[in-house]
CSV table of C-alpha atoms and ligand atoms in Angstrom, one decimal:
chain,number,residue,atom,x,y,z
A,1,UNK,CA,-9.0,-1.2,-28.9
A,2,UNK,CA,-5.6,-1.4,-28.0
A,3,UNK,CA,-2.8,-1.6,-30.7
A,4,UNK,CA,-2.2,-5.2,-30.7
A,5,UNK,CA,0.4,-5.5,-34.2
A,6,UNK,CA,3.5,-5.8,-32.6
A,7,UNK,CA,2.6,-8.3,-28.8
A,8,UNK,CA,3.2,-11.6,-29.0
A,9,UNK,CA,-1.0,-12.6,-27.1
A,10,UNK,CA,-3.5,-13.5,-29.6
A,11,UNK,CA,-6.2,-11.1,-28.7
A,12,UNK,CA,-9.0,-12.8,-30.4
A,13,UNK,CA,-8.7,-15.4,-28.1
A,14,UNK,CA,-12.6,-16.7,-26.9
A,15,UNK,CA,-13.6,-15.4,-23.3
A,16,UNK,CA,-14.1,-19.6,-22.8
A,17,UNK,CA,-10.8,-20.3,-24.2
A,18,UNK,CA,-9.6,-17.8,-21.8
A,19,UNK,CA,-11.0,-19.2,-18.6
A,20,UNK,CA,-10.2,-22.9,-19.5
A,21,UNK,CA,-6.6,-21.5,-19.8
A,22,UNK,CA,-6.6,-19.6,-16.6
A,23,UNK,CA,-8.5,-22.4,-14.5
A,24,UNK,CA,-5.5,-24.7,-15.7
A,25,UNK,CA,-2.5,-22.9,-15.4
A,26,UNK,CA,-2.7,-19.6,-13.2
A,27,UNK,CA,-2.6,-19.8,-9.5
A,28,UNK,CA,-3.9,-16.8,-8.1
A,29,UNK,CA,-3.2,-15.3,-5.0
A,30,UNK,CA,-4.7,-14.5,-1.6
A,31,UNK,CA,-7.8,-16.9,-2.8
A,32,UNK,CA,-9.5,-20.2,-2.0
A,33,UNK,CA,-8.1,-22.9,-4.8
A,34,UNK,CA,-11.3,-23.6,-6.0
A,35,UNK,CA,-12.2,-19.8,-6.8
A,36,UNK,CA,-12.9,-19.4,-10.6
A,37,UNK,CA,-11.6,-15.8,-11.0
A,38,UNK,CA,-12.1,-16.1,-15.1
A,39,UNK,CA,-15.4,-14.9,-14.7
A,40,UNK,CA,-14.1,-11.5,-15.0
A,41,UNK,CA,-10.8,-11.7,-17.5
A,42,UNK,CA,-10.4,-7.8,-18.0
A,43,UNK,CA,-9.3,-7.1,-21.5
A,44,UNK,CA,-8.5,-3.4,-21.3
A,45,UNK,CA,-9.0,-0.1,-19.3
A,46,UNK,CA,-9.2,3.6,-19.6
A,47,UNK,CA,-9.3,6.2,-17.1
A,48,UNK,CA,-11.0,4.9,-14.1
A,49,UNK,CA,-13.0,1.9,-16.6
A,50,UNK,CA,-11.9,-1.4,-17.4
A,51,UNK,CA,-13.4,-3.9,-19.8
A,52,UNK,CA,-13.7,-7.4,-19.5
A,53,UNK,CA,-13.2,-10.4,-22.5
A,54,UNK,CA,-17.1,-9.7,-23.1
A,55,UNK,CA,-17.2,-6.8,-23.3
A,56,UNK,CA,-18.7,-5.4,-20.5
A,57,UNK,CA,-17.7,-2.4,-18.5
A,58,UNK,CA,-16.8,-1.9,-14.4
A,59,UNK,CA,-15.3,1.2,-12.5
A,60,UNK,CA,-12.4,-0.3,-11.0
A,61,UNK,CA,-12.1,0.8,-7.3
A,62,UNK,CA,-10.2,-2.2,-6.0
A,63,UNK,CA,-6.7,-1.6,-7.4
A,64,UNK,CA,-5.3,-0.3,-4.3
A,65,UNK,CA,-2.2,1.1,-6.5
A,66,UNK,CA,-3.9,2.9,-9.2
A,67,UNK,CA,-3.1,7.0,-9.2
A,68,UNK,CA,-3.8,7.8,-12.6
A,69,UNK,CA,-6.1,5.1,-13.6
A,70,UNK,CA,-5.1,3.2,-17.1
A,71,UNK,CA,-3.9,3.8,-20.4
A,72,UNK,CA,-2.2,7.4,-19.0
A,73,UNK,CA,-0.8,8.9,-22.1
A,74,UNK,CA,1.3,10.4,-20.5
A,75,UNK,CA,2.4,7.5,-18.6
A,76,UNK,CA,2.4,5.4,-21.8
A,77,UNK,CA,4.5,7.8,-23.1
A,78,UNK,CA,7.1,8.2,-20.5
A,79,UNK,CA,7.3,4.1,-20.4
A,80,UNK,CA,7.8,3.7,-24.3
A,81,UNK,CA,10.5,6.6,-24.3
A,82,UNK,CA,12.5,4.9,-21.3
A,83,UNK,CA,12.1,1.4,-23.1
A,84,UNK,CA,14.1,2.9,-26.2
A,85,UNK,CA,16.5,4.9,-24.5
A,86,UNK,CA,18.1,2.2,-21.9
A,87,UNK,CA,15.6,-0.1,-20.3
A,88,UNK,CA,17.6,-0.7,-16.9
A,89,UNK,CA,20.8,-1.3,-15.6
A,90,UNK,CA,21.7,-3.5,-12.4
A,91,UNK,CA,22.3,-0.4,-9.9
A,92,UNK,CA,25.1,-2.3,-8.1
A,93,UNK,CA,27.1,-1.8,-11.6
A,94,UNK,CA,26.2,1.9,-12.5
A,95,UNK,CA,23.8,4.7,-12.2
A,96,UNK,CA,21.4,6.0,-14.8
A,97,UNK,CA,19.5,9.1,-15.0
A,98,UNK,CA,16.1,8.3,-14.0
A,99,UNK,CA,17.1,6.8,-10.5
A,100,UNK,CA,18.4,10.4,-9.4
A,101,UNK,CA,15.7,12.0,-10.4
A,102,UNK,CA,13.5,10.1,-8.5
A,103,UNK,CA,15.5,9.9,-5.8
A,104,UNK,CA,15.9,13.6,-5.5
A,105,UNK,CA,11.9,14.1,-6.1
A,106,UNK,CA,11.1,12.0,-3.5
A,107,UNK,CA,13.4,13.7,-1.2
A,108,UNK,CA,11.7,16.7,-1.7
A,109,UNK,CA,8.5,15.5,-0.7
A,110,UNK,CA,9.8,14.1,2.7
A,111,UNK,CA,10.4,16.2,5.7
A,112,UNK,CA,13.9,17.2,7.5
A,113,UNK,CA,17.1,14.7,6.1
A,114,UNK,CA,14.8,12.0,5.2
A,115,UNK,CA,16.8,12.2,1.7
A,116,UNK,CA,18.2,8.4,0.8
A,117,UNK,CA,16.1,6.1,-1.4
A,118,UNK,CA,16.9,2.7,-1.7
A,119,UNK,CA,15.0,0.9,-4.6
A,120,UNK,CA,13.1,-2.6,-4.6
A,121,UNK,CA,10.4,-3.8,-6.5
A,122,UNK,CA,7.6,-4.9,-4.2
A,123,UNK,CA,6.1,-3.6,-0.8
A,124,UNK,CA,7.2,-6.7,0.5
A,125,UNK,CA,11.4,-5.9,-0.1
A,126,UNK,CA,10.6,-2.6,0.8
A,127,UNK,CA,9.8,-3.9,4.6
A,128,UNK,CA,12.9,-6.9,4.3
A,129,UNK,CA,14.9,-4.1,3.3
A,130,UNK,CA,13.4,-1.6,6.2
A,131,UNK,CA,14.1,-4.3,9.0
A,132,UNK,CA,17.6,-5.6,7.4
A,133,UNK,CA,18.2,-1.8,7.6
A,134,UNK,CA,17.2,-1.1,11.2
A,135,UNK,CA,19.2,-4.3,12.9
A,136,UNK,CA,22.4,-3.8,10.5
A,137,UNK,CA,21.9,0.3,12.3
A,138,UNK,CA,22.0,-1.4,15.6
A,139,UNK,CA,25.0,-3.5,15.1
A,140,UNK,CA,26.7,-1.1,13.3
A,141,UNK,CA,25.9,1.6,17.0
A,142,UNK,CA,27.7,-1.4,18.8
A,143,UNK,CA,24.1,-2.7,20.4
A,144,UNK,CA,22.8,-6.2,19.4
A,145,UNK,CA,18.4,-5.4,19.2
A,146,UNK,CA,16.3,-8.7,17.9
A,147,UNK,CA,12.9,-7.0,18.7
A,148,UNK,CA,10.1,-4.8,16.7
A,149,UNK,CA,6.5,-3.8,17.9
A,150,UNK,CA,4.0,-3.7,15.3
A,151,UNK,CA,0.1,-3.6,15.5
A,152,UNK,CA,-1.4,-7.6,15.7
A,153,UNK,CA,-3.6,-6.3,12.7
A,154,UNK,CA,-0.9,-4.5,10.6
A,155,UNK,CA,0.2,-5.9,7.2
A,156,UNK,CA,3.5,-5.3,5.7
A,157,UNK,CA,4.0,-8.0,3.4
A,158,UNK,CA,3.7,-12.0,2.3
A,159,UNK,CA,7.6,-12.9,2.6
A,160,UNK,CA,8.9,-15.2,5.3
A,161,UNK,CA,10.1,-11.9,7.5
A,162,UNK,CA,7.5,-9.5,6.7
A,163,UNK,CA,4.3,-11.6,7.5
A,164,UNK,CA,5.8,-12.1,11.2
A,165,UNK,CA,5.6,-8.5,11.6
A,166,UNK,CA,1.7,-9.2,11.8
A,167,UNK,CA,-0.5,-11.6,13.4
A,168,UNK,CA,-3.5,-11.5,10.8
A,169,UNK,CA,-5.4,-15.1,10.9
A,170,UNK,CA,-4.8,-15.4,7.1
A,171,UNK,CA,-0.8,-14.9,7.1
A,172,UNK,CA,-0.3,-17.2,9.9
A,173,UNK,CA,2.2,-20.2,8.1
A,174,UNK,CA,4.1,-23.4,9.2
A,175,UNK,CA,7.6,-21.8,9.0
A,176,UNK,CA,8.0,-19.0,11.7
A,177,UNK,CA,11.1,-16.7,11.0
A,178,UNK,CA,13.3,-15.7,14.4
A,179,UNK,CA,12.9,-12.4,14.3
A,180,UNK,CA,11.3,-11.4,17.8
A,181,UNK,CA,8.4,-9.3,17.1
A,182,UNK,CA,5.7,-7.7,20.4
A,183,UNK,CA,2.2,-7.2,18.4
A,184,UNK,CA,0.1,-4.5,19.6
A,185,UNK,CA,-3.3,-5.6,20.0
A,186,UNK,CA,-6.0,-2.5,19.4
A,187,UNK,CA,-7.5,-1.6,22.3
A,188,UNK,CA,-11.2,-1.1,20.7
A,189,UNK,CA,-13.1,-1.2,17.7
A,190,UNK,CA,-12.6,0.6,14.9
A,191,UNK,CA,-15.2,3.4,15.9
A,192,UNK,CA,-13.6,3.9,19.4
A,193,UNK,CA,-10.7,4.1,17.7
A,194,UNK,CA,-11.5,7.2,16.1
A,195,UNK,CA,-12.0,9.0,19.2
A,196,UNK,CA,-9.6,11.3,21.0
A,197,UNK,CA,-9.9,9.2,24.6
A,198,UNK,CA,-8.5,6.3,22.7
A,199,UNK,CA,-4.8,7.9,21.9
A,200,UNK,CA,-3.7,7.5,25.4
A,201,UNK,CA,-4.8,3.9,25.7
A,202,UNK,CA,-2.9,3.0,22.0
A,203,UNK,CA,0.4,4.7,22.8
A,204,UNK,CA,0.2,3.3,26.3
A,205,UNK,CA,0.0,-0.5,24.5
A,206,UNK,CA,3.2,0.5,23.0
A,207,UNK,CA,5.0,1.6,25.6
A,208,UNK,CA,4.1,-1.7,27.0
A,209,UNK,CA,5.0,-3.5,24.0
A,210,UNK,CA,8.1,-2.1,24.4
A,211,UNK,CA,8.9,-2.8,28.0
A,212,UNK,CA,7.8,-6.0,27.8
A,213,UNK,CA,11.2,-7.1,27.2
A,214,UNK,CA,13.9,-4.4,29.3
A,215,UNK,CA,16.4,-7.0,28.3
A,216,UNK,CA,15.9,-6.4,24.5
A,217,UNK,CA,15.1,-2.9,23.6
A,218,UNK,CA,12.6,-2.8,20.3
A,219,UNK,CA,15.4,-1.6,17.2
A,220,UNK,CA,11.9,-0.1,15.4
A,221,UNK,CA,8.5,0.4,16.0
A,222,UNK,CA,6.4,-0.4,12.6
A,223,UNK,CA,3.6,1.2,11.7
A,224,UNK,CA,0.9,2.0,8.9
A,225,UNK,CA,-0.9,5.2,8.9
A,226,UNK,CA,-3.8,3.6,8.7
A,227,UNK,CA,-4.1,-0.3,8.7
A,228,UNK,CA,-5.1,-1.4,5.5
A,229,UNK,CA,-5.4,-5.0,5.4
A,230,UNK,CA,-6.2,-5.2,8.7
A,231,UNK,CA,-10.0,-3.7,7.7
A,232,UNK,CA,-9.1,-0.1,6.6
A,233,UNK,CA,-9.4,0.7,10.4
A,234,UNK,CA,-8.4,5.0,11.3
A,235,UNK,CA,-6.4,5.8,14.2
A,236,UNK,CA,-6.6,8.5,16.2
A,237,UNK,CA,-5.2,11.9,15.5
A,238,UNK,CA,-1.6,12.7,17.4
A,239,UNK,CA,-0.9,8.8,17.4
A,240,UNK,CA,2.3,9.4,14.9
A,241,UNK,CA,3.3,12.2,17.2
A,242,UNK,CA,2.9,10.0,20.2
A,243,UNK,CA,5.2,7.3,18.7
A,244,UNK,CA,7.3,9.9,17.8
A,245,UNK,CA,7.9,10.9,21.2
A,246,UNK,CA,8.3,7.6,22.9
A,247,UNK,CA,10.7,6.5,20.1
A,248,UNK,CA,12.8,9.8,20.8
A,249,UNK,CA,12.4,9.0,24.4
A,250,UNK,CA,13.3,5.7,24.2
A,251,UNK,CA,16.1,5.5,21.7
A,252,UNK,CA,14.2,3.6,18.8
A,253,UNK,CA,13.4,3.8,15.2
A,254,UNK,CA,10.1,4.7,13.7
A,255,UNK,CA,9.6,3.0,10.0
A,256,UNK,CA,6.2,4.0,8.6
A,257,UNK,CA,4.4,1.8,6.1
A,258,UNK,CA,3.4,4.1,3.5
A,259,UNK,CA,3.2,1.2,0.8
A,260,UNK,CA,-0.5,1.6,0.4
A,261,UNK,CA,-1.1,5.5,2.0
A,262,UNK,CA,1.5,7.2,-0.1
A,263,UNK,CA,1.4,9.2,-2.8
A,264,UNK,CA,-2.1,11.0,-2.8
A,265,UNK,CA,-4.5,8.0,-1.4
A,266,UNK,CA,-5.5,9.9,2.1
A,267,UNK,CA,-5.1,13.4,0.2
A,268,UNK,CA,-1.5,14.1,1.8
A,269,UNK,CA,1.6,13.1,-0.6
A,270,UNK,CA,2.5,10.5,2.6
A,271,UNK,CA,-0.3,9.9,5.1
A,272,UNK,CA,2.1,10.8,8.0
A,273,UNK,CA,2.2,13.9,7.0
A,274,UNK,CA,-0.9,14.4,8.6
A,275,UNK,CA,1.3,14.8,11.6
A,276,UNK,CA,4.1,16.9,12.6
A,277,UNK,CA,6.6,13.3,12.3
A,278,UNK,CA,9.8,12.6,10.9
A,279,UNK,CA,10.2,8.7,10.6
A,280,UNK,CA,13.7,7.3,10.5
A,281,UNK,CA,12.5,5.0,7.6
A,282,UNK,CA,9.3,5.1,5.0
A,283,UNK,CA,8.4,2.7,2.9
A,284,UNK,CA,6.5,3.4,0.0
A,285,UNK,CA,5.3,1.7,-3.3
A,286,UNK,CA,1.7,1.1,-4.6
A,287,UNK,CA,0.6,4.4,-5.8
A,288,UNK,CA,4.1,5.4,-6.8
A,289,UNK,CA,4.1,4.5,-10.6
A,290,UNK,CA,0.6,4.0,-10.3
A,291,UNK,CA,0.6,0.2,-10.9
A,292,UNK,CA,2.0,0.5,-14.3
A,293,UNK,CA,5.6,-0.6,-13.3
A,294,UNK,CA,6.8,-2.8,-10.1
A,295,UNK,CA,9.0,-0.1,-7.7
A,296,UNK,CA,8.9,0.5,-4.1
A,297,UNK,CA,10.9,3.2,-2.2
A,298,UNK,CA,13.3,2.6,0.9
A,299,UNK,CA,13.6,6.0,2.2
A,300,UNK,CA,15.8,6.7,5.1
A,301,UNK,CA,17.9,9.8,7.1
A,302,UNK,CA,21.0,10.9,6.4
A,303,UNK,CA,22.9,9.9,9.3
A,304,UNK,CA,21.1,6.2,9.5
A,305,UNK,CA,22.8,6.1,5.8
A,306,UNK,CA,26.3,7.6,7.0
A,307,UNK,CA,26.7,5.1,9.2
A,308,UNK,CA,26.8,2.1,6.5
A,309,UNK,CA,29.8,3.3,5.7
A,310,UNK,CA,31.6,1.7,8.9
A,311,UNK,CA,30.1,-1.9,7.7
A,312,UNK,CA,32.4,-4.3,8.7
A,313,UNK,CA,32.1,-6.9,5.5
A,314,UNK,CA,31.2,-4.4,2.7
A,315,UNK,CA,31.6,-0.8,3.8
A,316,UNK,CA,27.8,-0.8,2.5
A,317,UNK,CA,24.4,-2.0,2.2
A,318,UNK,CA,24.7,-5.7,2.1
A,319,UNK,CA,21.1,-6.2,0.5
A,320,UNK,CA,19.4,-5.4,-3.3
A,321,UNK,CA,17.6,-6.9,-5.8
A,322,UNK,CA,19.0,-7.2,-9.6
A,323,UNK,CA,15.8,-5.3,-10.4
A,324,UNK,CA,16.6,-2.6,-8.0
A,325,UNK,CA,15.5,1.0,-9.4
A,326,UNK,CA,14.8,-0.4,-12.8
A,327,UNK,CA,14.9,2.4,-14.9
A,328,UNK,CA,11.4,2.0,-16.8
A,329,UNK,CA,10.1,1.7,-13.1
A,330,UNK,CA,11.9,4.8,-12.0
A,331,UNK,CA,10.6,7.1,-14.8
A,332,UNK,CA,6.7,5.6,-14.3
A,333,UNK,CA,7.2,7.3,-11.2
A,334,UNK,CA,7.9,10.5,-12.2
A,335,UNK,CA,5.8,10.8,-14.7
A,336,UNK,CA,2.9,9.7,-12.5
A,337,UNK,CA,4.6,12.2,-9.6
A,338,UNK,CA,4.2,14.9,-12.3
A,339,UNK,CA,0.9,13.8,-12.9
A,340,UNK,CA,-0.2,14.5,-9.3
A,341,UNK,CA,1.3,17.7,-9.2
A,342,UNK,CA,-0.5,18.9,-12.8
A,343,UNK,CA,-3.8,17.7,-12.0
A,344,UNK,CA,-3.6,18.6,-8.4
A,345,UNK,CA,-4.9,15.5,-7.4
A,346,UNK,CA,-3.9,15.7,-3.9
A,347,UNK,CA,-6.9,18.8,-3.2
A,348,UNK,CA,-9.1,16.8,-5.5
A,349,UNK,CA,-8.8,13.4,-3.3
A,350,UNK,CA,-8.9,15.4,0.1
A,351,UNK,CA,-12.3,17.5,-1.8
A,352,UNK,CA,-14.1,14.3,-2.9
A,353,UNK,CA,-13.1,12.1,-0.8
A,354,UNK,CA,-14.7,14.1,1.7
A,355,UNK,CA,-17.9,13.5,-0.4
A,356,UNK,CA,-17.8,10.1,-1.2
A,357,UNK,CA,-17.7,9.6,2.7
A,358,UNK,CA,-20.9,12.3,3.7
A,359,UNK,CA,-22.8,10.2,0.8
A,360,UNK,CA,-21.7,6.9,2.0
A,361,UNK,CA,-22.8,7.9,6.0
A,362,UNK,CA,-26.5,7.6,4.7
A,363,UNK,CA,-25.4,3.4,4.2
A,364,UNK,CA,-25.7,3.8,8.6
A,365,UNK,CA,-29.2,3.2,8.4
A,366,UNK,CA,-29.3,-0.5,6.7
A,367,UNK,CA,-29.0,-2.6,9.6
A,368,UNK,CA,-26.3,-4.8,8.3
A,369,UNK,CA,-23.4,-2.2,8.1
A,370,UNK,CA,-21.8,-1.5,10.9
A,371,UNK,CA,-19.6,1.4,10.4
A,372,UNK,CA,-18.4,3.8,7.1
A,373,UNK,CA,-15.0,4.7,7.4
A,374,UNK,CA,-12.2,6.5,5.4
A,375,UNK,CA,-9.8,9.4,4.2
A,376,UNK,CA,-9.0,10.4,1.0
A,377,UNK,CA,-9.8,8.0,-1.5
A,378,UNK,CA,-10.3,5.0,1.2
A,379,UNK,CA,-13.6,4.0,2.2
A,380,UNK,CA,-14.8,1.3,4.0
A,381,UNK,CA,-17.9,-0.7,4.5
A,382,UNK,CA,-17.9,-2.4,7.7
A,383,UNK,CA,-20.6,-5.8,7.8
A,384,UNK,CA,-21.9,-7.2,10.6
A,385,UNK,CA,-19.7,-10.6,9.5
A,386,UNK,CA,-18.0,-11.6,6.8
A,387,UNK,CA,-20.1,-13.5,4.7
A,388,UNK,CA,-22.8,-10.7,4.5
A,389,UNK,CA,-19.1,-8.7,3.3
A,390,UNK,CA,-18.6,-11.7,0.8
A,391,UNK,CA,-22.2,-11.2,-0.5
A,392,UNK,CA,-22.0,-7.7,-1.4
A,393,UNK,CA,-18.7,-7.5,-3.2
A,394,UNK,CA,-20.0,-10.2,-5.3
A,395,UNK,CA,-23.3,-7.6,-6.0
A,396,UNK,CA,-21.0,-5.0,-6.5
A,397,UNK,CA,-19.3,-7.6,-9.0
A,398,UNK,CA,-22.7,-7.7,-10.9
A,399,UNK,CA,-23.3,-3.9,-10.6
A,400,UNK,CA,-19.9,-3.9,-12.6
A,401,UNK,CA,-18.0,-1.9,-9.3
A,402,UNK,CA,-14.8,-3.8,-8.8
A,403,UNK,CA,-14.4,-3.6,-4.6
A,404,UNK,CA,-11.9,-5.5,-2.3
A,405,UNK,CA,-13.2,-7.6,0.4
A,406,UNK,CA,-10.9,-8.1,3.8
A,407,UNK,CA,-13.1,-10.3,6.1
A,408,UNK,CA,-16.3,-8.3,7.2
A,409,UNK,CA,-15.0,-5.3,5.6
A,410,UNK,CA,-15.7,-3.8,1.8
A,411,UNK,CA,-12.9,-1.3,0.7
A,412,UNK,CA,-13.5,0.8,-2.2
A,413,UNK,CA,-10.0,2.5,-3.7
A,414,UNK,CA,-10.8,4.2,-7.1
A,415,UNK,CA,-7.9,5.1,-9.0
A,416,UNK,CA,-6.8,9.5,-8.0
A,417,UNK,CA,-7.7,10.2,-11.2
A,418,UNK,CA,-12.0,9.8,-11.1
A,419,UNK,CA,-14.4,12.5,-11.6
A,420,UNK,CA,-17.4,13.5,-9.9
A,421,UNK,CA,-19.3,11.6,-12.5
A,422,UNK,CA,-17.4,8.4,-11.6
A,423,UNK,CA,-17.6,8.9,-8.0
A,424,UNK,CA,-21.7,9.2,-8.2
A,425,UNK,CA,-21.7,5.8,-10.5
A,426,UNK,CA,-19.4,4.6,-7.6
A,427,UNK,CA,-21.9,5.7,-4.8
A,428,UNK,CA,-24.8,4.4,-6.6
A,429,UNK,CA,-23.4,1.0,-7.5
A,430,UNK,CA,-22.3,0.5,-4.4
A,431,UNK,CA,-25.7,1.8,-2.8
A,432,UNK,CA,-27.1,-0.8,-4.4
A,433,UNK,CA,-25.0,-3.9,-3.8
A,434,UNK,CA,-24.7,-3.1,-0.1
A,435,UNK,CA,-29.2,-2.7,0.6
A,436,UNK,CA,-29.6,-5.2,-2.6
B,1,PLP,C1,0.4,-1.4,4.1
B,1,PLP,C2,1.1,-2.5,3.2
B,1,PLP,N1,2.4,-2.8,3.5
B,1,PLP,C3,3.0,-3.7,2.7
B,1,PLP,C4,2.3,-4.4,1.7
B,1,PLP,C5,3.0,-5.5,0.9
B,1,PLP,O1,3.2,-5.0,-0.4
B,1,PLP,P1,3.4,-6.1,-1.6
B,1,PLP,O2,2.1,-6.7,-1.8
B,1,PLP,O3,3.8,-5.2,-2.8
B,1,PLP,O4,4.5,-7.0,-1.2
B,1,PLP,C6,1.0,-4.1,1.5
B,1,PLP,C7,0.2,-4.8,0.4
B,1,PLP,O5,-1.0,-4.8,0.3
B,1,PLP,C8,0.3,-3.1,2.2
B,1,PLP,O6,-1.0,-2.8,2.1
């Protein structure tokens, strides 16, 4: 049981007492209103294991941002140590020690002069910050750009400016932003996608995209690795490079979405790595402290910094967050950096995610399940519609395997940190809730 003396949450509280309190007064999001979430009210977690008010135990393999999986001593440790020594410090005032050593890590980890981090809080900023970035680039090059292509079915956040960088049915809202954006639309299904005759056919929707408009050149193309909201859908191999290429070509900037890829989940440190690419601008967050503290990471060239520095108003970066590169964030990212880098989790995720997909193929044969997809520690269940979707991530509820559902599409995320063992009580838990 956890060490409850000293936190302020009465921990005998009654599993009813619990839900009547959440029904009430927490509005959760992303879900119908009338969804009674208090079902499950998790209590505590270890390893890849939570436990709910009850009691009962479930593999969690829908936190999309756990690396090492809870109660890390480790990361427990780092947190409590940072906590006493200076909690934070607004970054616009001074600097602190945990910030740079970040920065610098991260640096190291990302190709060519991809070296400057700016520090937000949630995936979300990360992509405000990424397009603020790119336009303030433009104007600051003397050229006035209003335009980004993105994929119809990418996600890059829930803010006013980020959700009009996709054109997902559920992130469609009242008040539109100006920003001009050209979606991509994919030019086949996630299966065709995989295949090598459908490169030419996506980067060719780009360069479309991009010439739709000769008037207004894009100022950034936007892309995930992989999109992951979208339904965990793959894209074929040399599409980075391609970008790559027509964004040289074409004078624009490439900002890749590594919010949910980066940091181990495909078994690369950055899924784009799985290419010979050097993006302008990455964003990354989820996996980066590994859930345990809020931080995402604005990383961009050299040069695209230097140029800040002719900023008409401020000399600067006219854009942060009070919260930006909080220290107790910053040094739950190392520690959970170090933590990939001990337990090698990088070969382990490529080694059994590679598994968990072989054993997964033999789901083909249940006529409801239209494709098994993934990389790394992504896998998807693709349904013949959403509702048959619905119905097994509520069976994989009762199997105690906590999934995500996106439409037609089951995603199953376990935290870096699960064994063999854990992956077979995955398999078989999900076996079953998929032919149950
Ligand atoms: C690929 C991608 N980009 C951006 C975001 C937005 O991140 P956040 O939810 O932290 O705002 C998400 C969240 O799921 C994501 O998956």
């Amino acid at each position: 049981m956890p060490d409850t003396s000293c936190v302020n949450i009465d921990f005998s509280t009654t599993p009813s007492l619990a839900r009547q309190r959440d029904s009430r007064y927490v509005w959760h999001p992303w879900v119908p209103a009338e969804a009674d979430l208090s079902e499950i009210t998790l209590a505590r977690g270890a390893g890849y294991r939570v436990w709910d008010l009850e009691g009962r135990e479930y593999i969690d393999a829908a936190s999309l941002n756990s690396t090492c999986g809870y109660g890390h001593p480790d990361l427990v440790t780092a947190i409590s140590n940072q906590v006493r020594r200076l909690h934070g410090t607004d970054l616009a005032t001074a600097c602190h020690l945990p910030a740079g050593a970040l920065a610098e890590r991260l640096a190291s980890y990302l190709p060519d002069d991809l070296n400057r981090t700016l520090f937000v809080n949630s995936g979300s900023e990360g992509f405000e910050a990424a397009v603020f970035i790119a336009a303030a680039y433009w104007r600051l090059r003397g050229q006035s750009r209003s335009r980004i292509v993105s994929f119809a079915k990418g996600y890059h956040g829930s803010t006013l400016l980020t959700r009009s960088l996709s054109a997902l049915p559920p992130i469609e809202h009242p008040i539109t932003c100006s920003l001009r954006t050209c979606q991509v639309e994919l030019p086949g299904s996630p299966r065709q996608l995989r295949a090598a005759e459908a490169l030419p056919r996506l980067l060719g929707a780009f360069s479309e995209a991009i010439d739709a408009d000769a008037d207004d050149p894009p100022m950034a193309i936007v892309v995930e690795p992989l999109l992951n909201v979208g339904g965990a859908i793959l894209l074929p191999e040399g599409f980075l490079a391609g970008l790559r290429k027509i964004c040289d070509e074409r004078d624009i900037l490439l900002i890749i979405d590594e919010v949910f890829t980066g940091y181990g989940r495909t078994g690369k440190m950055f899924a784009f790595q799985f290419e010979d690419v050097v993006p302008d601008i990455v964003v990354s967050s989820k996996g980066l402290a590994g859930g345990y503290m809020p931080i995402t990471a604005v990383t961009v060239r050299d040069q695209l910094h230097a140029l800040f520095a002719d900023d008409p108003i401020l000399g600067g970066l006219r854009y942060g967050h009070t919260t930006s590169g909080h220290a107790v964030a910053c040094a739950a990212a190392l520690a959970t950096l170090d933590i990939i880098e001990a337990d090698n989790l990088l070969d382990r995720v490529t080694r059994l995610g590679r598994c968990l997909l072989d054993a997964t193929e033999a789901l083909l044969d249940h006529p409801n399940v239209v494709d098994v997809r993934g990389i790394g520690f992504v896998l998807a269940v693709e349904m013949t519609t959403a509702e048959m979707a619905v119905a097994v991530a509520e069976r994989a509820y009762s199997n105690r395997l906590l999934v995500r559902q996106n439409g037609s599409v089951v995603l199953v995320c376990p935290p870096l940190i699960i064994d063999e063992q854990g992956l077979d009580e995955v398999q078989a838990r999900l076996r079953a809730a998929v032919t149950g």
